[in-house]
Amino acid sequence: MTPLEITLSLLVGLLLLAVGFYAWHARKPGLHRKLKMISPEYTRHLVIPDGLDGHIELDYLLLTPHGLVVMDYREIHGTIFAGANLDLWTVLQDHNRFSIQNPFNTMRHRLNAVRGLVKDVPVIGLVVFPDVARFGNTPPENVIHESELLERFSPGIVSNQELLTKAFHQQYKILSATVGS
């Protein structure tokens, strides 16, 4: 083979590899794409009044047919030992052990702040981990993997999905407008 043929072969191989990676990646929706599939609108890093003369930050606020979802996304890989009544959760990752605060300690404050600003709309709190995270025990209620978002909020689970989403949209907009208040 001539140097030109070798170079062309390498370029074709790299092109095929890139196309294959793109096709694989397109089939596996990332967090943003999953959120768009379950929520016509969502906001990140929303700062709202906490009801106590302060402010609190929401990692994500999703508008869904089920109501408003306050979601904390924890980019943690490894094995998580979690409990609803534990102040600290243990994480084993790459031969290291560390603790994180129970996310529901602050989630309760976030949910109360949202419920204080919107009325007559269901408000759900979720803590979401990437699919590569593992739970060493049964996780508490409303602690899920990223892939479970689609299972939990997939279209068709709620009848009259569009009507419900429209009904909750006004409260979502009111809450979104409180940024920096």
PDB file of C-alpha atoms in Angstrom:
ATOM      1  CA  MET A   1       0.000   0.000   0.000  1.00  0.00           C
ATOM      2  CA  THR A   2       1.171   3.478  -0.773  1.00  0.00           C
ATOM      3  CA  PRO A   3       1.280   6.188   1.900  1.00  0.00           C
ATOM      4  CA  LEU A   4      -1.741   7.821   0.251  1.00  0.00           C
ATOM      5  CA  GLU A   5      -3.757   4.582   0.453  1.00  0.00           C
ATOM      6  CA  ILE A   6      -2.787   4.132   4.115  1.00  0.00           C
ATOM      7  CA  THR A   7      -3.814   7.710   4.910  1.00  0.00           C
ATOM      8  CA  LEU A   8      -7.141   7.312   3.092  1.00  0.00           C
ATOM      9  CA  SER A   9      -7.808   4.006   4.873  1.00  0.00           C
ATOM     10  CA  LEU A  10      -7.149   5.636   8.241  1.00  0.00           C
ATOM     11  CA  LEU A  11      -9.428   8.571   7.409  1.00  0.00           C
ATOM     12  CA  VAL A  12     -12.242   6.253   6.297  1.00  0.00           C
ATOM     13  CA  GLY A  13     -11.804   4.198   9.468  1.00  0.00           C
ATOM     14  CA  LEU A  14     -11.944   7.309  11.666  1.00  0.00           C
ATOM     15  CA  LEU A  15     -15.000   8.549   9.800  1.00  0.00           C
ATOM     16  CA  LEU A  16     -16.788   5.227  10.312  1.00  0.00           C
ATOM     17  CA  LEU A  17     -15.842   5.266  13.987  1.00  0.00           C
ATOM     18  CA  ALA A  18     -17.194   8.816  14.374  1.00  0.00           C
ATOM     19  CA  VAL A  19     -20.456   7.931  12.609  1.00  0.00           C
ATOM     20  CA  GLY A  20     -20.849   4.840  14.789  1.00  0.00           C
ATOM     21  CA  PHE A  21     -20.232   6.824  17.968  1.00  0.00           C
ATOM     22  CA  TYR A  22     -22.714   9.502  16.888  1.00  0.00           C
ATOM     23  CA  ALA A  23     -25.365   6.871  16.092  1.00  0.00           C
ATOM     24  CA  TRP A  24     -24.821   5.178  19.469  1.00  0.00           C
ATOM     25  CA  HIS A  25     -24.919   8.510  21.308  1.00  0.00           C
ATOM     26  CA  ALA A  26     -28.083   9.613  19.463  1.00  0.00           C
ATOM     27  CA  ARG A  27     -29.883   6.442  20.583  1.00  0.00           C
ATOM     28  CA  LYS A  28     -28.930   7.004  24.211  1.00  0.00           C
ATOM     29  CA  PRO A  29     -30.516  10.271  25.272  1.00  0.00           C
ATOM     30  CA  GLY A  30     -28.549  12.390  27.714  1.00  0.00           C
ATOM     31  CA  LEU A  31     -30.117  14.127  30.682  1.00  0.00           C
ATOM     32  CA  HIS A  32     -31.102  17.223  28.687  1.00  0.00           C
ATOM     33  CA  ARG A  33     -32.851  15.147  26.023  1.00  0.00           C
ATOM     34  CA  LYS A  34     -34.610  13.027  28.654  1.00  0.00           C
ATOM     35  CA  LEU A  35     -35.857  16.136  30.411  1.00  0.00           C
ATOM     36  CA  LYS A  36     -37.140  17.550  27.117  1.00  0.00           C
ATOM     37  CA  MET A  37     -38.989  14.272  26.503  1.00  0.00           C
ATOM     38  CA  ILE A  38     -40.882  14.477  29.805  1.00  0.00           C
ATOM     39  CA  SER A  39     -41.139  18.228  30.320  1.00  0.00           C
ATOM     40  CA  PRO A  40     -42.151  20.816  27.720  1.00  0.00           C
ATOM     41  CA  GLU A  41     -40.326  23.395  29.843  1.00  0.00           C
ATOM     42  CA  TYR A  42     -37.730  23.202  32.561  1.00  0.00           C
ATOM     43  CA  THR A  43     -35.444  25.641  34.314  1.00  0.00           C
ATOM     44  CA  ARG A  44     -32.004  25.118  35.853  1.00  0.00           C
ATOM     45  CA  HIS A  45     -30.514  26.904  38.837  1.00  0.00           C
ATOM     46  CA  LEU A  46     -33.684  28.808  39.673  1.00  0.00           C
ATOM     47  CA  VAL A  47     -33.363  31.027  42.761  1.00  0.00           C
ATOM     48  CA  ILE A  48     -36.669  31.658  44.547  1.00  0.00           C
ATOM     49  CA  PRO A  49     -37.732  33.194  47.866  1.00  0.00           C
ATOM     50  CA  ASP A  50     -37.599  30.617  50.651  1.00  0.00           C
ATOM     51  CA  GLY A  51     -40.492  32.122  52.613  1.00  0.00           C
ATOM     52  CA  LEU A  52     -38.169  33.128  55.472  1.00  0.00           C
ATOM     53  CA  ASP A  53     -36.698  36.395  54.105  1.00  0.00           C
ATOM     54  CA  GLY A  54     -34.048  34.501  52.166  1.00  0.00           C
ATOM     55  CA  HIS A  55     -33.630  32.617  48.913  1.00  0.00           C
ATOM     56  CA  ILE A  56     -33.116  29.007  47.941  1.00  0.00           C
ATOM     57  CA  GLU A  57     -31.785  27.509  44.709  1.00  0.00           C
ATOM     58  CA  LEU A  58     -33.557  24.773  42.781  1.00  0.00           C
ATOM     59  CA  ASP A  59     -31.260  22.583  40.712  1.00  0.00           C
ATOM     60  CA  TYR A  60     -34.068  21.862  38.218  1.00  0.00           C
ATOM     61  CA  LEU A  61     -37.740  22.810  38.049  1.00  0.00           C
ATOM     62  CA  LEU A  62     -39.733  20.716  35.572  1.00  0.00           C
ATOM     63  CA  LEU A  63     -43.223  21.315  34.219  1.00  0.00           C
ATOM     64  CA  THR A  64     -44.920  17.924  33.750  1.00  0.00           C
ATOM     65  CA  PRO A  65     -48.490  16.639  33.444  1.00  0.00           C
ATOM     66  CA  HIS A  66     -48.022  15.345  37.005  1.00  0.00           C
ATOM     67  CA  GLY A  67     -47.358  18.865  38.302  1.00  0.00           C
ATOM     68  CA  LEU A  68     -44.121  20.671  39.095  1.00  0.00           C
ATOM     69  CA  VAL A  69     -41.062  18.539  39.783  1.00  0.00           C
ATOM     70  CA  VAL A  70     -38.200  19.901  41.880  1.00  0.00           C
ATOM     71  CA  MET A  71     -35.219  17.779  40.866  1.00  0.00           C
ATOM     72  CA  ASP A  72     -31.728  17.546  42.323  1.00  0.00           C
ATOM     73  CA  TYR A  73     -29.245  15.865  39.988  1.00  0.00           C
ATOM     74  CA  ARG A  74     -26.247  14.321  41.731  1.00  0.00           C
ATOM     75  CA  GLU A  75     -23.352  13.482  39.420  1.00  0.00           C
ATOM     76  CA  ILE A  76     -22.020  10.674  41.588  1.00  0.00           C
ATOM     77  CA  HIS A  77     -20.539   7.430  40.296  1.00  0.00           C
ATOM     78  CA  GLY A  78     -19.979   4.438  42.499  1.00  0.00           C
ATOM     79  CA  THR A  79     -22.088   2.667  45.101  1.00  0.00           C
ATOM     80  CA  ILE A  80     -24.379   4.760  47.279  1.00  0.00           C
ATOM     81  CA  PHE A  81     -25.691   3.623  50.650  1.00  0.00           C
ATOM     82  CA  ALA A  82     -28.711   5.822  51.298  1.00  0.00           C
ATOM     83  CA  GLY A  83     -31.470   6.013  53.857  1.00  0.00           C
ATOM     84  CA  ALA A  84     -34.410   8.376  54.241  1.00  0.00           C
ATOM     85  CA  ASN A  85     -33.627   8.975  57.921  1.00  0.00           C
ATOM     86  CA  LEU A  86     -29.827   9.143  57.650  1.00  0.00           C
ATOM     87  CA  ASP A  87     -28.165  12.572  57.791  1.00  0.00           C
ATOM     88  CA  LEU A  88     -25.192  11.309  55.771  1.00  0.00           C
ATOM     89  CA  TRP A  89     -25.118   8.893  52.860  1.00  0.00           C
ATOM     90  CA  THR A  90     -21.988   6.860  52.170  1.00  0.00           C
ATOM     91  CA  VAL A  91     -20.460   6.613  48.699  1.00  0.00           C
ATOM     92  CA  LEU A  92     -17.870   4.021  47.658  1.00  0.00           C
ATOM     93  CA  GLN A  93     -16.123   5.163  44.500  1.00  0.00           C
ATOM     94  CA  ASP A  94     -12.852   3.904  43.020  1.00  0.00           C
ATOM     95  CA  HIS A  95     -11.581   2.419  46.304  1.00  0.00           C
ATOM     96  CA  ASN A  96     -12.469   5.656  48.113  1.00  0.00           C
ATOM     97  CA  ARG A  97     -15.163   6.193  50.688  1.00  0.00           C
ATOM     98  CA  PHE A  98     -16.829   9.533  51.372  1.00  0.00           C
ATOM     99  CA  SER A  99     -20.095  10.901  52.715  1.00  0.00           C
ATOM    100  CA  ILE A 100     -22.645  13.282  51.272  1.00  0.00           C
ATOM    101  CA  GLN A 101     -25.462  15.090  53.023  1.00  0.00           C
ATOM    102  CA  ASN A 102     -28.858  13.462  52.655  1.00  0.00           C
ATOM    103  CA  PRO A 103     -30.309  15.495  49.746  1.00  0.00           C
ATOM    104  CA  PHE A 104     -33.791  15.336  51.245  1.00  0.00           C
ATOM    105  CA  ASN A 105     -32.731  17.516  54.169  1.00  0.00           C
ATOM    106  CA  THR A 106     -32.580  20.487  51.777  1.00  0.00           C
ATOM    107  CA  MET A 107     -35.236  19.089  49.417  1.00  0.00           C
ATOM    108  CA  ARG A 108     -37.880  19.602  52.117  1.00  0.00           C
ATOM    109  CA  HIS A 109     -36.984  23.309  52.253  1.00  0.00           C
ATOM    110  CA  ARG A 110     -37.098  23.578  48.464  1.00  0.00           C
ATOM    111  CA  LEU A 111     -40.491  21.879  48.277  1.00  0.00           C
ATOM    112  CA  ASN A 112     -41.914  24.127  51.009  1.00  0.00           C
ATOM    113  CA  ALA A 113     -40.626  27.219  49.189  1.00  0.00           C
ATOM    114  CA  VAL A 114     -42.214  26.115  45.898  1.00  0.00           C
ATOM    115  CA  ARG A 115     -45.502  25.166  47.570  1.00  0.00           C
ATOM    116  CA  GLY A 116     -45.564  28.563  49.257  1.00  0.00           C
ATOM    117  CA  LEU A 117     -45.394  30.290  45.869  1.00  0.00           C
ATOM    118  CA  VAL A 118     -47.768  28.150  43.800  1.00  0.00           C
ATOM    119  CA  LYS A 119     -51.188  26.977  44.804  1.00  0.00           C
ATOM    120  CA  ASP A 120     -53.312  24.030  43.704  1.00  0.00           C
ATOM    121  CA  VAL A 121     -50.481  22.356  41.789  1.00  0.00           C
ATOM    122  CA  PRO A 122     -48.888  19.065  42.820  1.00  0.00           C
ATOM    123  CA  VAL A 123     -45.196  19.525  43.668  1.00  0.00           C
ATOM    124  CA  ILE A 124     -42.921  16.472  43.627  1.00  0.00           C
ATOM    125  CA  GLY A 125     -39.317  16.257  44.813  1.00  0.00           C
ATOM    126  CA  LEU A 126     -36.836  13.900  43.123  1.00  0.00           C
ATOM    127  CA  VAL A 127     -33.163  13.144  43.633  1.00  0.00           C
ATOM    128  CA  VAL A 128     -31.681  11.713  40.436  1.00  0.00           C
ATOM    129  CA  PHE A 129     -28.373   9.899  39.982  1.00  0.00           C
ATOM    130  CA  PRO A 130     -26.694   8.873  36.717  1.00  0.00           C
ATOM    131  CA  ASP A 131     -27.346   5.330  35.563  1.00  0.00           C
ATOM    132  CA  VAL A 132     -23.766   4.299  36.358  1.00  0.00           C
ATOM    133  CA  ALA A 133     -24.399   4.895  40.073  1.00  0.00           C
ATOM    134  CA  ARG A 134     -25.419   1.835  42.071  1.00  0.00           C
ATOM    135  CA  PHE A 135     -27.343   1.597  45.304  1.00  0.00           C
ATOM    136  CA  GLY A 136     -25.923  -0.682  47.982  1.00  0.00           C
ATOM    137  CA  ASN A 137     -29.365  -0.900  49.546  1.00  0.00           C
ATOM    138  CA  THR A 138     -32.900   0.000  48.546  1.00  0.00           C
ATOM    139  CA  PRO A 139     -32.916   3.747  47.867  1.00  0.00           C
ATOM    140  CA  PRO A 140     -35.473   5.951  49.607  1.00  0.00           C
ATOM    141  CA  GLU A 141     -38.672   6.897  47.836  1.00  0.00           C
ATOM    142  CA  ASN A 142     -38.150   9.471  45.064  1.00  0.00           C
ATOM    143  CA  VAL A 143     -34.453   8.626  44.658  1.00  0.00           C
ATOM    144  CA  ILE A 144     -34.074   7.291  41.132  1.00  0.00           C
ATOM    145  CA  HIS A 145     -31.662   6.702  38.277  1.00  0.00           C
ATOM    146  CA  GLU A 146     -31.658   8.972  35.252  1.00  0.00           C
ATOM    147  CA  SER A 147     -33.215   6.286  33.033  1.00  0.00           C
ATOM    148  CA  GLU A 148     -36.180   5.998  35.400  1.00  0.00           C
ATOM    149  CA  LEU A 149     -37.259   9.540  34.519  1.00  0.00           C
ATOM    150  CA  LEU A 150     -38.689   8.306  31.225  1.00  0.00           C
ATOM    151  CA  GLU A 151     -40.417   5.361  32.884  1.00  0.00           C
ATOM    152  CA  ARG A 152     -41.931   7.548  35.562  1.00  0.00           C
ATOM    153  CA  PHE A 153     -43.007  10.481  33.397  1.00  0.00           C
ATOM    154  CA  SER A 154     -43.391   8.976  29.925  1.00  0.00           C
ATOM    155  CA  PRO A 155     -46.169  10.349  27.735  1.00  0.00           C
ATOM    156  CA  GLY A 156     -49.396   8.431  28.027  1.00  0.00           C
ATOM    157  CA  ILE A 157     -49.151   7.655  31.742  1.00  0.00           C
ATOM    158  CA  VAL A 158     -51.408  10.596  32.526  1.00  0.00           C
ATOM    159  CA  SER A 159     -54.635  10.969  30.575  1.00  0.00           C
ATOM    160  CA  ASN A 160     -55.378  14.488  29.349  1.00  0.00           C
ATOM    161  CA  GLN A 161     -51.642  15.199  29.448  1.00  0.00           C
ATOM    162  CA  GLU A 162     -51.815  18.404  27.401  1.00  0.00           C
ATOM    163  CA  LEU A 163     -54.692  19.826  29.451  1.00  0.00           C
ATOM    164  CA  LEU A 164     -52.895  19.164  32.720  1.00  0.00           C
ATOM    165  CA  THR A 165     -49.639  20.623  31.457  1.00  0.00           C
ATOM    166  CA  LYS A 166     -51.476  23.776  30.326  1.00  0.00           C
ATOM    167  CA  ALA A 167     -53.240  24.015  33.683  1.00  0.00           C
ATOM    168  CA  PHE A 168     -49.922  23.859  35.545  1.00  0.00           C
ATOM    169  CA  HIS A 169     -48.153  26.161  33.070  1.00  0.00           C
ATOM    170  CA  GLN A 170     -49.503  29.372  34.626  1.00  0.00           C
ATOM    171  CA  GLN A 171     -48.138  28.429  38.050  1.00  0.00           C
ATOM    172  CA  TYR A 172     -44.830  27.390  36.476  1.00  0.00           C
ATOM    173  CA  LYS A 173     -44.545  30.822  34.842  1.00  0.00           C
ATOM    174  CA  ILE A 174     -45.382  32.564  38.139  1.00  0.00           C
ATOM    175  CA  LEU A 175     -42.657  30.589  39.873  1.00  0.00           C
ATOM    176  CA  SER A 176     -40.147  31.200  37.069  1.00  0.00           C
ATOM    177  CA  ALA A 177     -40.871  34.933  37.276  1.00  0.00           C
ATOM    178  CA  THR A 178     -39.828  35.041  40.949  1.00  0.00           C
ATOM    179  CA  VAL A 179     -36.148  34.769  39.991  1.00  0.00           C
ATOM    180  CA  GLY A 180     -34.174  37.302  41.966  1.00  0.00           C
ATOM    181  CA  SER A 181     -37.247  38.488  43.910  1.00  0.00           C
TER     182      SER A 181
END
